[in-house]
PDB file of N, CA, C and O in Angstrom:
ATOM      1  N   UNK S 104       0.844  -1.180   0.000  1.00 60.00           N
ATOM      2  CA  UNK S 104       0.000   0.000   0.000  1.00 60.00           C
ATOM      3  C   UNK S 104       0.890   1.244   0.000  1.00 60.00           C
ATOM      4  O   UNK S 104       1.782   1.352   0.836  1.00 60.00           O
ATOM      5  N   UNK S 105       0.679   2.166  -0.932  1.00 66.00           N
ATOM      6  CA  UNK S 105       1.497   3.389  -0.969  1.00 66.00           C
ATOM      7  C   UNK S 105       1.355   4.198   0.316  1.00 66.00           C
ATOM      8  O   UNK S 105       0.281   4.178   0.947  1.00 66.00           O
ATOM      9  N   UNK S 106       2.407   4.907   0.703  1.00 68.00           N
ATOM     10  CA  UNK S 106       2.383   5.682   1.953  1.00 68.00           C
ATOM     11  C   UNK S 106       1.251   6.715   1.997  1.00 68.00           C
ATOM     12  O   UNK S 106       0.713   6.999   3.053  1.00 68.00           O
ATOM     13  N   UNK S 107       0.885   7.254   0.834  1.00 79.00           N
ATOM     14  CA  UNK S 107      -0.169   8.274   0.835  1.00 79.00           C
ATOM     15  C   UNK S 107      -1.507   7.706   1.281  1.00 79.00           C
ATOM     16  O   UNK S 107      -2.368   8.443   1.755  1.00 79.00           O
ATOM     17  N   UNK S 108      -1.712   6.396   1.144  1.00 88.00           N
ATOM     18  CA  UNK S 108      -2.993   5.810   1.531  1.00 88.00           C
ATOM     19  C   UNK S 108      -3.272   6.016   3.015  1.00 88.00           C
ATOM     20  O   UNK S 108      -4.408   6.252   3.402  1.00 88.00           O
ATOM     21  N   UNK S 109      -2.252   5.937   3.851  1.00 92.00           N
ATOM     22  CA  UNK S 109      -2.448   6.178   5.280  1.00 92.00           C
ATOM     23  C   UNK S 109      -2.984   7.582   5.507  1.00 92.00           C
ATOM     24  O   UNK S 109      -3.916   7.784   6.289  1.00 92.00           O
ATOM     25  N   UNK S 110      -2.403   8.555   4.810  1.00 94.00           N
ATOM     26  CA  UNK S 110      -2.852   9.942   4.948  1.00 94.00           C
ATOM     27  C   UNK S 110      -4.256  10.120   4.387  1.00 94.00           C
ATOM     28  O   UNK S 110      -5.079  10.823   4.970  1.00 94.00           O
ATOM     29  N   UNK S 111      -4.534   9.497   3.254  1.00 94.00           N
ATOM     30  CA  UNK S 111      -5.867   9.591   2.672  1.00 94.00           C
ATOM     31  C   UNK S 111      -6.922   8.968   3.588  1.00 94.00           C
ATOM     32  O   UNK S 111      -8.011   9.530   3.771  1.00 94.00           O
ATOM     33  N   UNK S 112      -6.600   7.829   4.173  1.00 95.00           N
ATOM     34  CA  UNK S 112      -7.544   7.193   5.096  1.00 95.00           C
ATOM     35  C   UNK S 112      -7.762   8.045   6.340  1.00 95.00           C
ATOM     36  O   UNK S 112      -8.886   8.135   6.854  1.00 95.00           O
ATOM     37  N   UNK S 113      -6.701   8.682   6.824  1.00 96.00           N
ATOM     38  CA  UNK S 113      -6.837   9.586   7.965  1.00 96.00           C
ATOM     39  C   UNK S 113      -7.782  10.731   7.613  1.00 96.00           C
ATOM     40  O   UNK S 113      -8.654  11.091   8.406  1.00 96.00           O
ATOM     41  N   UNK S 114      -7.590  11.312   6.434  1.00 97.00           N
ATOM     42  CA  UNK S 114      -8.441  12.408   5.993  1.00 97.00           C
ATOM     43  C   UNK S 114      -9.883  11.925   5.823  1.00 97.00           C
ATOM     44  O   UNK S 114     -10.826  12.624   6.208  1.00 97.00           O
ATOM     45  N   UNK S 115     -10.066  10.742   5.282  1.00 96.00           N
ATOM     46  CA  UNK S 115     -11.417  10.168   5.144  1.00 96.00           C
ATOM     47  C   UNK S 115     -12.082   9.997   6.507  1.00 96.00           C
ATOM     48  O   UNK S 115     -13.281  10.284   6.651  1.00 96.00           O
ATOM     49  N   UNK S 116     -11.333   9.550   7.491  1.00 97.00           N
ATOM     50  CA  UNK S 116     -11.887   9.377   8.833  1.00 97.00           C
ATOM     51  C   UNK S 116     -12.336  10.723   9.403  1.00 97.00           C
ATOM     52  O   UNK S 116     -13.379  10.818  10.052  1.00 97.00           O
ATOM     53  N   UNK S 117     -11.557  11.764   9.147  1.00 97.00           N
ATOM     54  CA  UNK S 117     -11.912  13.104   9.632  1.00 97.00           C
ATOM     55  C   UNK S 117     -13.186  13.584   8.937  1.00 97.00           C
ATOM     56  O   UNK S 117     -14.104  14.116   9.579  1.00 97.00           O
ATOM     57  N   UNK S 118     -13.262  13.394   7.623  1.00 96.00           N
ATOM     58  CA  UNK S 118     -14.453  13.817   6.879  1.00 96.00           C
ATOM     59  C   UNK S 118     -15.680  13.021   7.312  1.00 96.00           C
ATOM     60  O   UNK S 118     -16.786  13.569   7.401  1.00 96.00           O
ATOM     61  N   UNK S 119     -15.493  11.751   7.596  1.00 97.00           N
ATOM     62  CA  UNK S 119     -16.590  10.910   8.080  1.00 97.00           C
ATOM     63  C   UNK S 119     -17.093  11.413   9.430  1.00 97.00           C
ATOM     64  O   UNK S 119     -18.299  11.489   9.670  1.00 97.00           O
ATOM     65  N   UNK S 120     -16.173  11.778  10.301  1.00 97.00           N
ATOM     66  CA  UNK S 120     -16.547  12.323  11.609  1.00 97.00           C
ATOM     67  C   UNK S 120     -17.308  13.638  11.438  1.00 97.00           C
ATOM     68  O   UNK S 120     -18.322  13.872  12.115  1.00 97.00           O
ATOM     69  N   UNK S 121     -16.853  14.466  10.521  1.00 95.00           N
ATOM     70  CA  UNK S 121     -17.542  15.739  10.265  1.00 95.00           C
ATOM     71  C   UNK S 121     -18.963  15.467   9.773  1.00 95.00           C
ATOM     72  O   UNK S 121     -19.919  16.116  10.214  1.00 95.00           O
ATOM     73  N   UNK S 122     -19.118  14.514   8.885  1.00 96.00           N
ATOM     74  CA  UNK S 122     -20.427  14.144   8.357  1.00 96.00           C
ATOM     75  C   UNK S 122     -21.367  13.677   9.472  1.00 96.00           C
ATOM     76  O   UNK S 122     -22.557  14.003   9.481  1.00 96.00           O
ATOM     77  N   UNK S 123     -20.819  12.948  10.427  1.00 97.00           N
ATOM     78  CA  UNK S 123     -21.601  12.446  11.561  1.00 97.00           C
ATOM     79  C   UNK S 123     -21.849  13.498  12.637  1.00 97.00           C
ATOM     80  O   UNK S 123     -22.521  13.226  13.626  1.00 97.00           O
ATOM     81  N   UNK S 124     -21.251  14.679  12.474  1.00 97.00           N
ATOM     82  CA  UNK S 124     -21.425  15.731  13.469  1.00 97.00           C
ATOM     83  C   UNK S 124     -20.511  15.600  14.671  1.00 97.00           C
ATOM     84  O   UNK S 124     -20.718  16.265  15.685  1.00 97.00           O
ATOM     85  N   UNK S 125     -19.523  14.739  14.558  1.00 97.00           N
ATOM     86  CA  UNK S 125     -18.559  14.580  15.655  1.00 97.00           C
ATOM     87  C   UNK S 125     -17.471  15.641  15.523  1.00 97.00           C
ATOM     88  O   UNK S 125     -17.230  16.160  14.434  1.00 97.00           O
ATOM     89  N   UNK S 126     -16.805  15.978  16.615  1.00 95.00           N
ATOM     90  CA  UNK S 126     -15.715  16.953  16.550  1.00 95.00           C
ATOM     91  C   UNK S 126     -14.597  16.440  15.640  1.00 95.00           C
ATOM     92  O   UNK S 126     -14.333  15.232  15.583  1.00 95.00           O
ATOM     93  N   UNK S 127     -13.968  17.351  14.925  1.00 95.00           N
ATOM     94  CA  UNK S 127     -12.872  16.983  14.036  1.00 95.00           C
ATOM     95  C   UNK S 127     -11.641  17.827  14.333  1.00 95.00           C
ATOM     96  O   UNK S 127     -11.742  18.935  14.832  1.00 95.00           O
ATOM     97  N   UNK S 128     -10.513  17.277  14.010  1.00 94.00           N
ATOM     98  CA  UNK S 128      -9.238  17.978  14.160  1.00 94.00           C
ATOM     99  C   UNK S 128      -8.987  18.759  12.867  1.00 94.00           C
ATOM    100  O   UNK S 128      -8.461  18.232  11.894  1.00 94.00           O
ATOM    101  N   UNK S 129      -9.404  20.018  12.862  1.00 94.00           N
ATOM    102  CA  UNK S 129      -9.289  20.848  11.664  1.00 94.00           C
ATOM    103  C   UNK S 129      -7.827  21.106  11.300  1.00 94.00           C
ATOM    104  O   UNK S 129      -7.488  21.194  10.121  1.00 94.00           O
ATOM    105  N   UNK S 130      -6.982  21.228  12.301  1.00 94.00           N
ATOM    106  CA  UNK S 130      -5.547  21.420  12.037  1.00 94.00           C
ATOM    107  C   UNK S 130      -4.992  20.242  11.249  1.00 94.00           C
ATOM    108  O   UNK S 130      -4.302  20.430  10.245  1.00 94.00           O
ATOM    109  N   UNK S 131      -5.292  19.038  11.711  1.00 95.00           N
ATOM    110  CA  UNK S 131      -4.786  17.837  11.049  1.00 95.00           C
ATOM    111  C   UNK S 131      -5.393  17.691   9.657  1.00 95.00           C
ATOM    112  O   UNK S 131      -4.684  17.368   8.696  1.00 95.00           O
ATOM    113  N   UNK S 132      -6.690  17.941   9.523  1.00 96.00           N
ATOM    114  CA  UNK S 132      -7.333  17.837   8.212  1.00 96.00           C
ATOM    115  C   UNK S 132      -6.713  18.813   7.224  1.00 96.00           C
ATOM    116  O   UNK S 132      -6.425  18.461   6.078  1.00 96.00           O
ATOM    117  N   UNK S 133      -6.481  20.025   7.664  1.00 96.00           N
ATOM    118  CA  UNK S 133      -5.866  21.042   6.803  1.00 96.00           C
ATOM    119  C   UNK S 133      -4.454  20.625   6.402  1.00 96.00           C
ATOM    120  O   UNK S 133      -4.079  20.701   5.231  1.00 96.00           O
ATOM    121  N   UNK S 134      -3.696  20.153   7.371  1.00 95.00           N
ATOM    122  CA  UNK S 134      -2.325  19.706   7.112  1.00 95.00           C
ATOM    123  C   UNK S 134      -2.295  18.529   6.128  1.00 95.00           C
ATOM    124  O   UNK S 134      -1.505  18.525   5.174  1.00 95.00           O
ATOM    125  N   UNK S 135      -3.150  17.554   6.343  1.00 96.00           N
ATOM    126  CA  UNK S 135      -3.195  16.387   5.460  1.00 96.00           C
ATOM    127  C   UNK S 135      -3.593  16.785   4.042  1.00 96.00           C
ATOM    128  O   UNK S 135      -2.956  16.373   3.065  1.00 96.00           O
ATOM    129  N   UNK S 136      -4.645  17.579   3.918  1.00 96.00           N
ATOM    130  CA  UNK S 136      -5.122  17.976   2.595  1.00 96.00           C
ATOM    131  C   UNK S 136      -4.075  18.804   1.860  1.00 96.00           C
ATOM    132  O   UNK S 136      -3.842  18.614   0.661  1.00 96.00           O
ATOM    133  N   UNK S 137      -3.421  19.711   2.550  1.00 95.00           N
ATOM    134  CA  UNK S 137      -2.388  20.553   1.936  1.00 95.00           C
ATOM    135  C   UNK S 137      -1.201  19.710   1.493  1.00 95.00           C
ATOM    136  O   UNK S 137      -0.689  19.868   0.376  1.00 95.00           O
ATOM    137  N   UNK S 138      -0.771  18.813   2.353  1.00 95.00           N
ATOM    138  CA  UNK S 138       0.368  17.956   2.039  1.00 95.00           C
ATOM    139  C   UNK S 138       0.074  17.035   0.859  1.00 95.00           C
ATOM    140  O   UNK S 138       0.880  16.895  -0.070  1.00 95.00           O
ATOM    141  N   UNK S 139      -1.091  16.415   0.884  1.00 95.00           N
ATOM    142  CA  UNK S 139      -1.466  15.512  -0.202  1.00 95.00           C
ATOM    143  C   UNK S 139      -1.633  16.269  -1.518  1.00 95.00           C
ATOM    144  O   UNK S 139      -1.253  15.765  -2.576  1.00 95.00           O
ATOM    145  N   UNK S 140      -2.175  17.479  -1.463  1.00 94.00           N
ATOM    146  CA  UNK S 140      -2.340  18.284  -2.684  1.00 94.00           C
ATOM    147  C   UNK S 140      -0.987  18.593  -3.308  1.00 94.00           C
ATOM    148  O   UNK S 140      -0.841  18.578  -4.537  1.00 94.00           O
ATOM    149  N   UNK S 141       0.004  18.860  -2.484  1.00 93.00           N
ATOM    150  CA  UNK S 141       1.346  19.160  -2.996  1.00 93.00           C
ATOM    151  C   UNK S 141       1.998  17.918  -3.614  1.00 93.00           C
ATOM    152  O   UNK S 141       2.705  18.025  -4.614  1.00 93.00           O
ATOM    153  N   UNK S 142       1.720  16.771  -3.042  1.00 90.00           N
ATOM    154  CA  UNK S 142       2.356  15.533  -3.506  1.00 90.00           C
ATOM    155  C   UNK S 142       1.638  14.860  -4.675  1.00 90.00           C
ATOM    156  O   UNK S 142       2.252  14.097  -5.420  1.00 90.00           O
ATOM    157  N   UNK S 143       0.333  15.130  -4.823  1.00 90.00           N
ATOM    158  CA  UNK S 143      -0.465  14.437  -5.836  1.00 90.00           C
ATOM    159  C   UNK S 143      -1.277  15.439  -6.659  1.00 90.00           C
ATOM    160  O   UNK S 143      -2.455  15.685  -6.391  1.00 90.00           O
ATOM    161  N   UNK S 144      -0.635  16.037  -7.670  1.00 92.00           N
ATOM    162  CA  UNK S 144      -1.295  17.083  -8.447  1.00 92.00           C
ATOM    163  C   UNK S 144      -2.578  16.639  -9.146  1.00 92.00           C
ATOM    164  O   UNK S 144      -3.442  17.472  -9.414  1.00 92.00           O
ATOM    165  N   UNK S 145      -2.737  15.358  -9.418  1.00 93.00           N
ATOM    166  CA  UNK S 145      -3.956  14.885 -10.091  1.00 93.00           C
ATOM    167  C   UNK S 145      -5.217  15.085  -9.246  1.00 93.00           C
ATOM    168  O   UNK S 145      -6.320  15.181  -9.793  1.00 93.00           O
ATOM    169  N   UNK S 146      -5.061  15.128  -7.935  1.00 93.00           N
ATOM    170  CA  UNK S 146      -6.217  15.332  -7.060  1.00 93.00           C
ATOM    171  C   UNK S 146      -6.076  16.619  -6.237  1.00 93.00           C
ATOM    172  O   UNK S 146      -6.816  16.832  -5.275  1.00 93.00           O
ATOM    173  N   UNK S 147      -5.164  17.474  -6.652  1.00 95.00           N
ATOM    174  CA  UNK S 147      -4.853  18.682  -5.882  1.00 95.00           C
ATOM    175  C   UNK S 147      -6.037  19.638  -5.757  1.00 95.00           C
ATOM    176  O   UNK S 147      -6.239  20.241  -4.701  1.00 95.00           O
ATOM    177  N   UNK S 148      -6.817  19.796  -6.813  1.00 97.00           N
ATOM    178  CA  UNK S 148      -7.943  20.737  -6.754  1.00 97.00           C
ATOM    179  C   UNK S 148      -8.926  20.325  -5.659  1.00 97.00           C
ATOM    180  O   UNK S 148      -9.344  21.149  -4.837  1.00 97.00           O
ATOM    181  N   UNK S 149      -9.271  19.063  -5.619  1.00 96.00           N
ATOM    182  CA  UNK S 149     -10.197  18.561  -4.602  1.00 96.00           C
ATOM    183  C   UNK S 149      -9.609  18.722  -3.203  1.00 96.00           C
ATOM    184  O   UNK S 149     -10.287  19.177  -2.278  1.00 96.00           O
ATOM    185  N   UNK S 150      -8.349  18.379  -3.063  1.00 96.00           N
ATOM    186  CA  UNK S 150      -7.710  18.467  -1.749  1.00 96.00           C
ATOM    187  C   UNK S 150      -7.561  19.913  -1.288  1.00 96.00           C
ATOM    188  O   UNK S 150      -7.709  20.204  -0.098  1.00 96.00           O
ATOM    189  N   UNK S 151      -7.306  20.835  -2.201  1.00 96.00           N
ATOM    190  CA  UNK S 151      -7.223  22.255  -1.818  1.00 96.00           C
ATOM    191  C   UNK S 151      -8.575  22.772  -1.339  1.00 96.00           C
ATOM    192  O   UNK S 151      -8.648  23.613  -0.446  1.00 96.00           O
ATOM    193  N   UNK S 152      -9.645  22.280  -1.930  1.00 96.00           N
ATOM    194  CA  UNK S 152     -10.985  22.668  -1.473  1.00 96.00           C
ATOM    195  C   UNK S 152     -11.221  22.183  -0.042  1.00 96.00           C
ATOM    196  O   UNK S 152     -11.802  22.894   0.782  1.00 96.00           O
ATOM    197  N   UNK S 153     -10.794  20.978   0.232  1.00 96.00           N
ATOM    198  CA  UNK S 153     -10.907  20.464   1.604  1.00 96.00           C
ATOM    199  C   UNK S 153     -10.050  21.307   2.538  1.00 96.00           C
ATOM    200  O   UNK S 153     -10.497  21.693   3.620  1.00 96.00           O
ATOM    201  N   UNK S 154      -8.827  21.612   2.127  1.00 95.00           N
ATOM    202  CA  UNK S 154      -7.935  22.418   2.960  1.00 95.00           C
ATOM    203  C   UNK S 154      -8.545  23.783   3.252  1.00 95.00           C
ATOM    204  O   UNK S 154      -8.477  24.274   4.386  1.00 95.00           O
ATOM    205  N   UNK S 155      -9.155  24.402   2.256  1.00 94.00           N
ATOM    206  CA  UNK S 155      -9.788  25.716   2.450  1.00 94.00           C
ATOM    207  C   UNK S 155     -10.927  25.631   3.458  1.00 94.00           C
ATOM    208  O   UNK S 155     -11.125  26.526   4.272  1.00 94.00           O
ATOM    209  N   UNK S 156     -11.700  24.553   3.388  1.00 92.00           N
ATOM    210  CA  UNK S 156     -12.829  24.381   4.294  1.00 92.00           C
ATOM    211  C   UNK S 156     -12.382  24.046   5.710  1.00 92.00           C
ATOM    212  O   UNK S 156     -13.096  24.304   6.674  1.00 92.00           O
ATOM    213  N   UNK S 157     -11.205  23.472   5.834  1.00 93.00           N
ATOM    214  CA  UNK S 157     -10.708  23.039   7.130  1.00 93.00           C
ATOM    215  C   UNK S 157      -9.662  23.985   7.720  1.00 93.00           C
ATOM    216  O   UNK S 157      -8.871  23.575   8.568  1.00 93.00           O
ATOM    217  N   UNK S 158      -9.672  25.224   7.296  1.00 89.00           N
ATOM    218  CA  UNK S 158      -8.702  26.171   7.840  1.00 89.00           C
ATOM    219  C   UNK S 158      -8.881  26.220   9.358  1.00 89.00           C
ATOM    220  O   UNK S 158      -9.983  26.468   9.840  1.00 89.00           O
ATOM    221  N   UNK S 159      -7.796  25.958  10.084  1.00 78.00           N
ATOM    222  CA  UNK S 159      -7.883  25.965  11.544  1.00 78.00           C
ATOM    223  C   UNK S 159      -8.154  27.373  12.066  1.00 78.00           C
ATOM    224  O   UNK S 159      -7.779  28.362  11.425  1.00 78.00           O
ATOM    225  N   UNK S 160      -8.798  27.493  13.225  1.00 73.00           N
ATOM    226  CA  UNK S 160      -9.085  28.801  13.792  1.00 73.00           C
ATOM    227  C   UNK S 160      -7.842  29.694  13.909  1.00 73.00           C
ATOM    228  O   UNK S 160      -7.929  30.894  13.716  1.00 73.00           O
ATOM    229  N   UNK S 161      -6.701  29.109  14.197  1.00 70.00           N
ATOM    230  CA  UNK S 161      -5.478  29.904  14.330  1.00 70.00           C
ATOM    231  C   UNK S 161      -5.122  30.594  13.023  1.00 70.00           C
ATOM    232  O   UNK S 161      -4.642  31.722  13.005  1.00 70.00           O
ATOM    233  N   UNK S 162      -5.346  29.934  11.883  1.00 69.00           N
ATOM    234  CA  UNK S 162      -5.060  30.536  10.588  1.00 69.00           C
ATOM    235  C   UNK S 162      -6.170  31.497  10.153  1.00 69.00           C
ATOM    236  O   UNK S 162      -5.913  32.462   9.456  1.00 69.00           O
ATOM    237  N   UNK S 163      -7.412  31.236  10.572  1.00 68.00           N
ATOM    238  CA  UNK S 163      -8.509  32.137  10.248  1.00 68.00           C
ATOM    239  C   UNK S 163      -8.271  33.495  10.893  1.00 68.00           C
ATOM    240  O   UNK S 163      -8.513  34.526  10.279  1.00 68.00           O
ATOM    241  N   UNK S 164      -7.770  33.503  12.106  1.00 62.00           N
ATOM    242  CA  UNK S 164      -7.508  34.760  12.818  1.00 62.00           C
ATOM    243  C   UNK S 164      -6.425  35.560  12.091  1.00 62.00           C
ATOM    244  O   UNK S 164      -6.496  36.787  12.026  1.00 62.00           O
ATOM    245  N   UNK S 165      -5.426  34.880  11.545  1.00 65.00           N
ATOM    246  CA  UNK S 165      -4.355  35.565  10.832  1.00 65.00           C
ATOM    247  C   UNK S 165      -4.829  36.145   9.508  1.00 65.00           C
ATOM    248  O   UNK S 165      -4.274  37.121   9.024  1.00 65.00           O
ATOM    249  N   UNK S 166      -5.848  35.540   8.908  1.00 58.00           N
ATOM    250  CA  UNK S 166      -6.341  36.003   7.612  1.00 58.00           C
ATOM    251  C   UNK S 166      -7.208  37.249   7.749  1.00 58.00           C
ATOM    252  O   UNK S 166      -7.372  37.995   6.796  1.00 58.00           O
ATOM    253  N   UNK S 167      -7.766  37.462   8.927  1.00 54.00           N
ATOM    254  CA  UNK S 167      -8.678  38.605   9.131  1.00 54.00           C
ATOM    255  C   UNK S 167      -7.960  39.917   9.260  1.00 54.00           C
ATOM    256  O   UNK S 167      -6.837  40.095   9.355  1.00 54.00           O
TER     257      UNK S 167
END
């Protein structure tokens, strides 16, 4: 199994938790999506959208 699969599965688990209304680690989701987008350009657009949606509160404050 390629190493990226572990990261993709982690991101899937976070998205699944979000869908269920459970708390999610937005920092980790943002980090995973950003990292995967940089490493896998074929799916980068989708992953950047996830990263944008998962901007952690610490980064949201800096953007304001």
